[in-house]
CSV table of C-alpha atoms and ligand atoms in Angstrom, one decimal:
chain,number,residue,atom,x,y,z
A,1,MET,CA,65.9,193.0,256.6
A,2,ALA,CA,62.8,195.1,256.6
A,3,LYS,CA,61.0,195.3,259.9
A,4,ALA,CA,57.5,193.8,260.1
A,5,HIS,CA,54.6,195.5,261.8
A,6,THR,CA,51.5,193.7,262.9
A,7,VAL,CA,48.0,195.1,262.1
A,8,PHE,CA,44.6,193.7,262.5
A,9,LEU,CA,42.4,194.2,259.5
A,10,CYS,CA,38.6,194.0,259.5
A,11,LEU,CA,37.6,191.7,256.7
A,12,GLU,CA,34.2,193.2,256.7
A,13,CYS,CA,34.8,197.0,256.4
A,14,GLY,CA,38.5,197.1,255.7
A,15,SER,CA,39.5,199.2,258.8
A,16,THR,CA,42.9,198.5,260.4
A,17,HIS,CA,43.6,198.4,264.1
A,18,GLU,CA,46.7,198.2,266.2
A,19,ARG,CA,45.4,195.4,268.5
A,20,TYR,CA,43.1,192.5,268.3
A,21,MET,CA,39.5,193.0,269.4
A,22,GLY,CA,36.5,190.6,269.3
A,23,ARG,CA,34.4,193.2,267.6
A,24,CYS,CA,35.4,195.7,265.0
A,25,PRO,CA,34.9,199.2,266.5
A,26,ASP,CA,34.2,200.7,263.1
A,27,CYS,CA,31.5,198.4,261.7
A,28,GLY,CA,30.5,196.5,264.7
A,29,THR,CA,31.1,193.0,263.2
A,30,PHE,CA,32.2,190.2,265.5
A,31,ASN,CA,35.3,188.1,264.9
A,32,SER,CA,36.1,189.9,261.7
A,33,LEU,CA,39.6,191.1,262.6
A,34,SER,CA,42.5,189.2,261.0
A,35,GLU,CA,46.1,189.5,261.9
A,36,HIS,CA,48.8,190.2,259.3
A,37,LYS,CA,52.1,191.7,258.9
A,38,ILE,CA,53.1,194.7,256.8
A,39,LYS,CA,56.7,195.3,256.1
A,40,GLU,CA,57.7,198.8,257.3
A,41,ASP,CA,59.2,199.7,253.9
A,42,LYS,CA,55.9,199.1,252.2
A,43,PRO,CA,53.7,202.0,252.9
A,44,GLY,CA,50.0,201.5,253.1
A,45,ARG,CA,47.2,202.6,255.4
A,46,THR,CA,49.5,202.3,258.4
A,47,ALA,CA,51.9,204.8,256.7
A,48,PRO,CA,49.4,207.4,255.4
A,49,ARG,CA,51.9,209.8,254.0
A,50,LEU,CA,53.6,208.0,251.2
A,51,SER,CA,56.4,210.5,250.8
A,52,GLY,CA,57.2,210.4,254.5
A,53,GLU,CA,57.3,214.2,254.5
A,54,LYS,CA,55.9,216.2,257.4
A,55,SER,CA,53.4,218.8,256.2
A,56,GLU,CA,53.2,222.4,257.5
A,57,ALA,CA,50.2,224.7,257.8
A,58,VAL,CA,50.4,227.7,255.4
A,59,PRO,CA,48.2,230.6,254.6
A,60,ILE,CA,45.7,229.7,251.9
A,61,SER,CA,46.9,232.7,249.8
A,62,GLU,CA,50.3,231.1,249.5
A,63,ILE,CA,49.0,227.9,248.0
A,64,GLU,CA,49.3,227.8,244.2
A,65,ALA,CA,46.5,226.2,242.3
A,66,ARG,CA,45.8,227.1,238.8
A,67,GLU,CA,42.8,226.1,236.7
A,68,GLU,CA,45.0,225.6,233.7
A,69,ASP,CA,46.8,222.7,235.4
A,70,ARG,CA,43.8,220.6,234.5
A,71,ILE,CA,44.3,218.0,231.9
A,72,ALA,CA,41.6,218.5,229.2
A,73,SER,CA,40.3,215.0,228.4
A,74,GLY,CA,39.6,216.0,224.8
A,75,LEU,CA,36.1,214.5,225.1
A,76,GLY,CA,33.7,217.4,225.5
A,77,GLU,CA,31.1,215.5,227.3
A,78,VAL,CA,33.6,214.1,229.9
A,79,ASP,CA,35.1,217.5,230.5
A,80,ARG,CA,31.7,219.0,231.0
A,81,VAL,CA,31.0,216.5,233.8
A,82,LEU,CA,34.5,216.9,235.3
A,83,GLY,CA,34.2,220.7,235.3
A,84,GLY,CA,36.9,221.3,232.7
A,85,GLY,CA,39.2,218.3,232.8
A,86,LEU,CA,41.2,215.9,235.0
A,87,VAL,CA,43.0,217.4,238.0
A,88,PRO,CA,46.6,216.2,238.4
A,89,GLY,CA,47.1,214.3,241.6
A,90,SER,CA,43.4,213.5,242.0
A,91,GLY,CA,41.5,210.2,241.7
A,92,ILE,CA,38.2,209.6,239.9
A,93,LEU,CA,36.1,206.5,240.1
A,94,LEU,CA,34.2,205.6,236.9
A,95,SER,CA,31.5,203.2,238.1
A,96,GLY,CA,28.8,201.4,236.3
A,97,GLU,CA,27.2,198.0,235.7
A,98,PRO,CA,29.1,195.4,233.8
A,99,GLY,CA,28.7,195.7,230.1
A,100,ILE,CA,27.6,199.3,230.1
A,101,GLY,CA,30.7,200.6,228.3
A,102,LYS,CA,33.2,201.7,231.0
A,103,SER,CA,36.2,200.1,229.3
A,104,THR,CA,35.2,201.6,226.0
A,105,LEU,CA,34.9,205.1,227.6
A,106,LEU,CA,38.3,204.6,229.3
A,107,LEU,CA,40.0,203.6,226.1
A,108,GLN,CA,38.5,206.5,224.2
A,109,LEU,CA,39.4,208.9,227.0
A,110,ALA,CA,43.0,207.4,226.9
A,111,ASN,CA,43.1,208.1,223.2
A,112,SER,CA,41.9,211.7,223.4
A,113,VAL,CA,44.0,212.6,226.5
A,114,SER,CA,47.2,211.3,224.8
A,115,LYS,CA,46.4,213.4,221.7
A,116,THR,CA,45.9,216.7,223.6
A,117,GLU,CA,48.8,219.1,224.2
A,118,ASP,CA,50.5,217.7,221.0
A,119,GLY,CA,50.7,214.3,222.5
A,120,LYS,CA,52.7,215.4,225.6
A,121,ASN,CA,50.3,213.8,228.0
A,122,ARG,CA,51.0,210.2,228.3
A,123,PHE,CA,48.1,207.9,229.3
A,124,LEU,CA,49.0,204.6,231.0
A,125,TYR,CA,46.1,202.2,230.5
A,126,VAL,CA,46.3,199.3,233.0
A,127,THR,CA,44.1,196.4,232.1
A,128,GLY,CA,43.5,193.6,234.6
A,129,GLU,CA,40.4,192.3,232.9
A,130,GLU,CA,41.5,191.9,229.4
A,131,SER,CA,44.8,191.0,227.8
A,132,ALA,CA,46.8,193.7,226.1
A,133,VAL,CA,46.0,192.0,222.7
A,134,GLN,CA,42.2,192.2,223.5
A,135,VAL,CA,42.6,195.9,224.3
A,136,LYS,CA,44.6,196.5,221.2
A,137,LEU,CA,41.9,194.8,219.0
A,138,ARG,CA,39.2,197.0,220.5
A,139,ALA,CA,41.5,200.0,220.1
A,140,ASP,CA,41.8,199.2,216.4
A,141,ARG,CA,38.1,198.8,216.0
A,142,LEU,CA,37.6,202.2,217.7
A,143,GLY,CA,40.2,203.9,215.6
A,144,VAL,CA,42.4,204.6,218.6
A,145,SER,CA,45.8,205.5,217.4
A,146,ALA,CA,47.5,207.8,219.8
A,147,GLU,CA,51.3,207.4,220.1
A,148,ASN,CA,51.4,208.3,223.7
A,149,LEU,CA,48.9,205.8,224.9
A,150,TRP,CA,50.7,203.0,226.7
A,151,LEU,CA,49.2,199.7,227.7
A,152,LEU,CA,50.0,197.5,230.6
A,153,SER,CA,48.3,194.2,231.3
A,154,GLU,CA,48.9,193.6,235.0
A,155,CYS,CA,47.0,192.8,238.2
A,156,ASP,CA,49.8,193.1,240.8
A,157,LEU,CA,49.8,196.4,242.6
A,158,GLU,CA,53.6,196.6,243.1
A,159,ALA,CA,54.2,195.8,239.4
A,160,ILE,CA,51.7,198.6,238.4
A,161,GLU,CA,53.4,201.1,240.7
A,162,GLN,CA,56.8,200.2,239.3
A,163,GLN,CA,55.5,200.7,235.7
A,164,VAL,CA,53.9,204.0,236.6
A,165,LYS,CA,57.2,205.2,237.9
A,166,ALA,CA,59.0,204.0,234.8
A,167,THR,CA,56.7,205.6,232.3
A,168,SER,CA,55.7,208.9,234.2
A,169,PRO,CA,52.3,209.2,232.7
A,170,ALA,CA,50.0,212.3,233.1
A,171,VAL,CA,47.0,210.0,233.6
A,172,VAL,CA,46.7,206.4,234.8
A,173,GLY,CA,43.6,204.5,234.0
A,174,ILE,CA,42.9,201.2,235.8
A,175,ASP,CA,40.4,198.8,234.4
A,176,SER,CA,39.2,197.6,236.9
A,177,ILE,CA,40.1,198.4,240.5
A,178,GLN,CA,38.5,195.1,241.5
A,179,THR,CA,41.1,193.1,239.6
A,180,VAL,CA,44.2,194.7,241.2
A,181,ARG,CA,45.7,192.7,244.1
A,182,TRP,CA,48.2,193.5,246.7
A,183,ASP,CA,49.9,190.3,247.8
A,184,ASP,CA,50.7,191.5,251.3
A,185,LEU,CA,47.0,191.6,252.2
A,186,PRO,CA,45.3,188.4,253.2
A,187,ALA,CA,42.0,189.0,251.5
A,188,GLY,CA,41.6,188.0,247.9
A,189,ALA,CA,41.4,190.4,244.9
A,190,GLY,CA,38.0,192.1,244.5
A,191,GLY,CA,37.2,191.9,248.3
A,192,VAL,CA,36.3,195.1,250.2
A,193,VAL,CA,39.6,195.1,252.0
A,194,GLN,CA,41.8,194.6,248.9
A,195,VAL,CA,39.9,197.2,246.9
A,196,ARG,CA,40.1,199.8,249.7
A,197,GLU,CA,43.8,199.2,250.4
A,198,VAL,CA,44.8,199.2,246.8
A,199,THR,CA,42.8,202.4,246.1
A,200,SER,CA,44.3,204.1,249.1
A,201,ARG,CA,47.9,203.2,247.9
A,202,LEU,CA,47.2,204.3,244.3
A,203,LEU,CA,45.6,207.6,245.4
A,204,ALA,CA,48.6,208.3,247.6
A,205,MET,CA,50.9,207.6,244.7
A,206,ALA,CA,48.8,209.9,242.4
A,207,ARG,CA,49.1,212.7,244.9
A,208,LYS,CA,52.8,212.3,245.2
A,209,GLU,CA,53.7,211.8,241.6
A,210,GLY,CA,51.1,214.3,240.3
A,211,PHE,CA,49.3,212.1,237.8
A,212,ALA,CA,45.5,211.9,237.5
A,213,LEU,CA,44.1,208.5,238.3
A,214,VAL,CA,40.9,207.1,236.7
A,215,LEU,CA,39.7,203.9,238.4
A,216,VAL,CA,37.0,201.8,236.8
A,217,GLY,CA,34.8,200.0,239.2
A,218,HIS,CA,31.8,197.6,238.6
A,219,VAL,CA,28.7,198.1,240.5
A,220,THR,CA,25.5,196.1,240.2
A,221,LYS,CA,22.0,197.8,240.0
A,222,ASP,CA,21.6,197.9,243.8
A,223,GLY,CA,25.2,198.7,244.4
A,224,THR,CA,25.7,195.7,246.6
A,225,VAL,CA,28.8,194.1,245.1
A,226,ALA,CA,31.9,194.8,247.1
A,227,GLY,CA,34.0,197.7,246.1
A,228,PRO,CA,33.1,200.9,244.4
A,229,ARG,CA,30.5,202.0,246.9
A,230,THR,CA,33.0,201.8,249.7
A,231,LEU,CA,35.4,203.9,247.6
A,232,GLU,CA,33.2,206.8,247.0
A,233,HIS,CA,34.4,208.7,250.0
A,234,MET,CA,38.1,208.1,249.3
A,235,VAL,CA,38.2,209.4,245.7
A,236,ASP,CA,37.9,213.0,244.6
A,237,GLY,CA,35.1,212.4,242.1
A,238,VAL,CA,32.7,209.7,241.2
A,239,LEU,CA,31.4,209.5,237.6
A,240,GLN,CA,28.6,207.0,237.1
A,241,PHE,CA,28.0,205.6,233.7
A,242,GLU,CA,24.3,204.7,233.2
A,243,GLY,CA,22.1,203.3,230.6
A,244,GLU,CA,20.2,200.1,229.7
A,245,ARG,CA,21.7,197.3,227.7
A,246,GLY,CA,19.7,197.0,224.5
A,247,HIS,CA,19.5,200.8,224.3
A,248,SER,CA,22.2,203.0,222.9
A,249,LEU,CA,22.0,206.1,225.0
A,250,ARG,CA,24.5,206.4,227.9
A,251,ILE,CA,24.6,209.1,230.5
A,252,LEU,CA,27.7,210.0,232.5
A,253,ARG,CA,26.7,211.5,235.7
A,254,GLY,CA,28.9,213.2,238.3
A,255,LEU,CA,27.8,211.9,241.7
A,256,LYS,CA,30.7,213.5,243.5
A,257,ASN,CA,33.1,216.1,242.3
A,258,ARG,CA,35.6,217.9,244.6
A,259,PHE,CA,36.6,220.2,241.7
A,260,GLY,CA,33.4,221.1,240.0
A,261,SER,CA,29.6,220.8,240.2
A,262,THR,CA,27.6,217.6,240.1
A,263,GLU,CA,24.9,219.3,238.1
A,264,GLU,CA,26.3,218.4,234.7
A,265,VAL,CA,25.8,215.2,232.8
A,266,GLY,CA,27.5,213.9,229.7
A,267,ILE,CA,25.4,212.2,227.0
A,268,PHE,CA,26.8,209.5,224.6
A,269,GLU,CA,25.5,207.0,222.1
A,270,MET,CA,27.0,203.6,222.0
A,271,ARG,CA,27.6,202.7,218.4
A,272,SER,CA,29.4,200.0,216.6
A,273,ASP,CA,32.4,202.2,216.4
A,274,GLY,CA,32.4,203.1,220.1
A,275,LEU,CA,30.8,205.9,222.1
A,276,SER,CA,30.0,209.1,220.3
A,277,GLU,CA,29.0,212.4,221.9
A,278,VAL,CA,25.4,213.3,221.4
A,279,GLU,CA,24.4,216.8,220.6
A,280,ASN,CA,20.7,216.2,220.3
A,281,PRO,CA,19.7,213.6,222.8
A,282,SER,CA,16.0,214.5,222.7
A,283,GLY,CA,15.9,213.9,219.0
A,284,LEU,CA,17.5,210.5,219.5
A,285,LEU,CA,15.1,209.6,222.2
A,286,LEU,CA,12.0,210.7,220.4
A,287,SER,CA,13.0,209.4,217.0
A,288,ASP,CA,10.9,206.3,217.2
A,289,ARG,CA,8.1,207.7,219.3
A,290,SER,CA,4.8,205.9,219.1
A,291,VAL,CA,2.5,207.8,216.8
A,292,SER,CA,-0.4,209.1,218.8
A,293,SER,CA,-1.1,205.9,220.7
A,294,PRO,CA,-3.1,206.0,223.9
A,295,GLY,CA,-0.8,206.0,226.9
A,296,SER,CA,2.1,207.9,225.4
A,297,ALA,CA,3.1,211.4,226.7
A,298,THR,CA,6.2,213.5,226.3
A,299,ALA,CA,7.9,214.8,229.4
A,300,ALA,CA,10.3,217.8,229.4
A,301,ILE,CA,12.9,217.1,232.0
A,302,LEU,CA,16.3,218.5,233.0
A,303,GLU,CA,19.4,216.2,233.1
A,304,GLY,CA,21.8,218.3,235.0
A,305,THR,CA,21.4,221.7,233.3
A,306,ARG,CA,20.3,220.2,230.0
A,307,PRO,CA,16.7,219.9,228.9
A,308,LEU,CA,15.8,216.4,227.6
A,309,LEU,CA,12.5,215.2,226.2
A,310,LEU,CA,11.4,211.7,227.0
A,311,GLU,CA,8.5,209.6,226.0
A,312,VAL,CA,6.6,208.2,229.0
A,313,GLN,CA,4.4,205.2,228.3
A,314,ALA,CA,1.6,203.7,230.5
A,315,LEU,CA,-0.6,200.7,230.0
A,316,VAL,CA,-3.6,200.6,232.3
A,317,SER,CA,-5.6,197.4,232.1
A,318,ALA,CA,-8.2,195.5,234.3
A,319,ALA,CA,-6.3,193.6,237.0
A,320,ALA,CA,-5.7,190.1,235.8
A,321,HIS,CA,-5.5,188.5,239.3
A,322,GLY,CA,-6.4,189.6,242.8
A,323,SER,CA,-4.1,192.5,243.7
A,324,PRO,CA,-3.3,194.9,240.9
A,325,ALA,CA,0.3,195.0,239.5
A,326,ARG,CA,2.4,198.1,239.4
A,327,LYS,CA,5.4,197.5,237.1
A,328,CYS,CA,7.7,200.1,235.9
A,329,SER,CA,11.1,200.7,234.3
A,330,GLY,CA,12.9,203.9,234.4
A,331,ILE,CA,10.2,205.3,236.7
A,332,ASP,CA,10.2,205.3,240.5
A,333,SER,CA,7.5,202.8,241.5
A,334,ALA,CA,6.6,204.8,244.6
A,335,ARG,CA,6.0,207.9,242.5
A,336,LEU,CA,3.8,205.8,240.1
A,337,SER,CA,1.7,204.4,243.0
A,338,MET,CA,1.4,207.9,244.5
A,339,LEU,CA,0.1,209.4,241.2
A,340,ALA,CA,-2.3,206.4,240.7
A,341,ALA,CA,-3.6,207.1,244.2
A,342,VAL,CA,-4.1,210.8,243.6
A,343,LEU,CA,-5.9,210.1,240.3
A,344,GLU,CA,-8.2,207.7,242.1
A,345,LYS,CA,-8.9,209.8,245.2
A,346,ARG,CA,-9.1,213.3,243.7
A,347,LEU,CA,-10.4,212.6,240.2
A,348,GLY,CA,-12.4,209.4,240.9
A,349,VAL,CA,-10.5,207.4,238.2
A,350,PRO,CA,-10.7,203.8,239.5
A,351,LEU,CA,-7.1,202.7,239.0
A,352,GLY,CA,-7.2,200.6,242.2
A,353,GLY,CA,-8.6,197.7,240.3
A,354,CYS,CA,-6.2,198.1,237.4
A,355,ASP,CA,-2.8,196.7,236.5
A,356,ILE,CA,-0.4,199.5,235.6
A,357,HIS,CA,2.7,199.2,233.5
A,358,ALA,CA,4.8,202.3,232.9
A,359,ASN,CA,8.1,202.9,231.4
A,360,VAL,CA,10.4,205.5,229.8
A,361,VAL,CA,11.5,204.9,226.2
A,362,GLY,CA,15.2,204.8,225.5
A,363,GLY,CA,16.6,203.4,228.7
A,364,VAL,CA,16.7,206.8,230.5
A,365,LYS,CA,15.5,207.2,234.0
A,366,LEU,CA,12.8,209.7,235.0
A,367,ARG,CA,14.4,211.3,238.1
A,368,GLY,CA,12.8,213.9,240.3
A,369,THR,CA,9.2,215.0,240.1
A,370,ALA,CA,9.1,217.1,236.9
A,371,GLY,CA,7.8,214.2,234.9
A,372,ASP,CA,4.8,213.7,237.2
A,373,LEU,CA,2.4,215.6,234.9
A,374,ALA,CA,3.5,213.6,231.8
A,375,LEU,CA,3.1,210.3,233.8
A,376,ALA,CA,-0.4,211.3,235.0
A,377,ALA,CA,-1.3,212.3,231.4
A,378,SER,CA,-0.1,208.9,230.1
A,379,LEU,CA,-2.1,207.1,232.8
A,380,LEU,CA,-5.3,209.0,231.9
A,381,SER,CA,-4.7,208.6,228.2
A,382,SER,CA,-4.3,204.8,228.6
A,383,PHE,CA,-7.2,204.5,231.0
A,384,HIS,CA,-9.6,206.3,228.7
A,385,ASP,CA,-8.0,204.8,225.6
A,386,ARG,CA,-7.7,208.2,224.0
A,387,PRO,CA,-4.4,209.4,222.6
A,388,LEU,CA,-2.9,212.7,223.4
A,389,PRO,CA,-2.1,215.2,220.6
A,390,ARG,CA,1.4,214.3,219.2
A,391,ASP,CA,2.8,217.8,219.6
A,392,ILE,CA,2.1,218.4,223.3
A,393,VAL,CA,4.7,218.4,226.0
A,394,PHE,CA,4.4,218.3,229.8
A,395,ALA,CA,6.5,219.7,232.6
A,396,GLY,CA,5.1,219.8,236.2
A,397,GLU,CA,5.1,218.2,239.6
A,398,VAL,CA,1.9,216.8,241.0
A,399,GLY,CA,1.1,217.1,244.7
A,400,LEU,CA,-1.0,214.8,246.9
A,401,LEU,CA,-4.1,217.1,246.5
A,402,GLY,CA,-3.9,216.8,242.8
A,403,GLU,CA,-2.4,220.3,242.4
A,404,VAL,CA,0.2,220.9,239.7
A,405,ARG,CA,3.3,222.8,240.8
A,406,PRO,CA,5.9,224.6,238.8
A,407,VAL,CA,9.3,223.0,238.2
A,408,PRO,CA,12.6,224.9,237.8
A,409,GLY,CA,13.9,225.8,234.4
A,410,THR,CA,10.5,225.5,232.7
A,411,GLY,CA,11.5,228.1,230.1
A,412,GLN,CA,14.5,226.1,229.1
A,413,ARG,CA,12.5,222.9,228.9
A,414,LEU,CA,10.0,224.6,226.6
A,415,GLU,CA,12.7,226.2,224.4
A,416,GLU,CA,14.0,222.7,223.7
A,417,SER,CA,10.4,221.4,223.1
A,418,SER,CA,9.8,224.2,220.6
A,419,ARG,CA,13.0,223.4,218.9
A,420,LEU,CA,11.9,219.9,218.4
A,421,GLY,CA,8.6,221.0,216.9
A,422,PHE,CA,6.2,220.8,219.9
A,423,LYS,CA,3.4,223.3,219.6
A,424,THR,CA,1.7,223.0,223.0
A,425,ALA,CA,2.9,222.8,226.5
A,426,CYS,CA,1.1,221.8,229.8
A,427,VAL,CA,2.7,223.5,232.8
A,428,ALA,CA,1.8,224.7,236.3
A,429,PRO,CA,0.6,228.3,236.6
A,430,GLY,CA,3.5,230.7,237.3
A,431,SER,CA,6.1,228.4,235.7
A,432,LEU,CA,7.1,230.9,233.2
A,433,GLU,CA,8.4,234.4,233.7
A,434,GLY,CA,7.6,235.6,230.2
A,435,SER,CA,5.3,234.2,227.5
A,436,GLY,CA,7.3,231.1,226.6
A,437,PRO,CA,8.8,230.3,223.2
A,438,THR,CA,7.2,232.1,220.3
A,439,GLY,CA,4.6,230.1,218.5
A,440,MET,CA,4.0,227.7,221.4
A,441,LYS,CA,0.7,227.5,223.1
A,442,ILE,CA,1.0,227.3,226.9
A,443,HIS,CA,-1.8,225.7,229.0
A,444,GLU,CA,-1.4,226.5,232.6
A,445,ILE,CA,-3.2,223.9,234.6
A,446,PRO,CA,-3.5,224.4,238.4
A,447,GLU,CA,-5.2,221.0,239.0
A,448,LEU,CA,-5.0,217.5,237.5
A,449,SER,CA,-8.8,217.6,237.1
A,450,GLN,CA,-8.4,220.1,234.3
A,451,LEU,CA,-6.1,217.7,232.5
A,452,ALA,CA,-8.6,214.9,233.0
A,453,ARG,CA,-11.4,217.0,231.6
A,454,ARG,CA,-10.1,216.8,228.1
A,455,PHE,CA,-10.4,213.0,228.2
A,456,VAL,CA,-14.0,212.9,229.5
A,457,GLU,CA,-15.4,215.6,227.4
B,1,TYD,P1,32.5,197.5,227.6
B,1,TYD,O1,33.2,198.8,227.5
B,1,TYD,O2,33.4,196.3,227.6
B,1,TYD,O3,31.7,197.5,229.0
B,1,TYD,P2,32.2,197.5,230.5
B,1,TYD,O4,33.7,197.7,230.6
B,1,TYD,O5,31.4,198.5,231.3
B,1,TYD,O6,31.9,196.1,231.1
B,1,TYD,O7,31.4,197.5,226.5
B,1,TYD,C1,30.3,196.7,226.7
B,1,TYD,C2,29.4,196.7,225.5
B,1,TYD,O8,29.5,197.7,224.6
B,1,TYD,C3,29.6,195.4,224.7
B,1,TYD,O9,28.6,194.5,225.0
B,1,TYD,C4,29.5,195.8,223.3
B,1,TYD,C5,29.3,197.2,223.3
B,1,TYD,N1,30.1,198.0,222.3
B,1,TYD,C6,29.6,198.6,221.3
B,1,TYD,O10,28.3,198.5,221.0
B,1,TYD,N2,30.4,199.3,220.4
B,1,TYD,C7,31.7,199.3,220.6
B,1,TYD,O11,32.4,200.0,219.8
B,1,TYD,C8,32.3,198.7,221.7
B,1,TYD,C9,33.7,198.7,222.0
B,1,TYD,C10,31.5,198.0,222.6
B,2,MG,MG1,35.2,196.4,231.1
């Protein structure tokens, strides 16, 4: 009979301890430790090395690691974010809000991986959320037809492990990690403890067997729901799938990558026949741009290393009730308040008594500060009720004194703008090394007041 070993598991943070304590030393929660038995022949956290082998220190030069061992996913945008493909023996977390398209991406990834290398790379798609029939129906709709894509509808960890051994896949995808349960653990499926323990077992298995593991994990907007956030430090990479429901653009962002940079993003469009890679995201985003309406300005931003043009919209109106409202979507509300305060204090624009609504068109988020100048321009344009010229693009950061500062990669941003037909650019002085794209007029504005002047003249 297998020997049993007692451990005390914190139901709050998932840490394990050898003895009972009133307070968990890891997370500080009182009365959160619960006793349970783990059979010795079932490795888990208490047996960190699944293989049971002792490792030895070796000189780094003797360790073999080849770039070509990577498994090309076959989806250019995913490979770009991963830094060239999936690494055997590693674990990636694909996180995102429910309904954003994670299962669709995983299925398309499964299809393309199992078609690479003449179909030699088997992909085992484990579904805990949907039945195999549901996945097959979706696969048919997406035109997924790879021979070497195998499906398993299972939630039990041990059954999954057994099937992984039986099918020896190159990549295992699990949709989702929250549905997998390990019956030896007291906490229910989806809880922090289960999710962490299950992940740690699967990662150990991936390392030992040499397959790449892709775990799908649901996160809510604020990241509060148990699971994925606590896994980020365990896995080798975290890919976050972002977008807004109701909009078709999706961005795959590398938040963590042990085998590549986190600078790259992948851009997709969700269509009726699945996700398709987008070559010209700016064109897609600007396709239904409001024609010269007051409050609309175009920002040239960088997503990873790629330039992207976004339409920023603002609506400034007299405050309806007491304290003025500041509402935004896709824009950091603190940044909006700061810009409104700068416009009021430095330029005397009385925004303090106005309601301000601001958003980015297309469900994309304005990150960083390079969109400041466009946002300030849209606020001024709406306040004065005067539209900006349609062919002008903005790239610049605004400081608390109303000064405009250069942003990195301005040349690249303007090249993209010029390609899309923009004729004029507003940037900070010193943003460009050369003269900018041919045929484009560059306005260098050191102060917001110079931007404002065009509206009051
Ligand atoms: P899904 O991949 O199930 O999201 P998640 O796994 O992140 O919860 O996809 C969710 C949405 O995507 C669904 O509401 C419908 C839409 N969708 C399409 O628009 N086109 C498609 O081809 C597919 C498969 C889904
Ligand atoms: Mg899903």
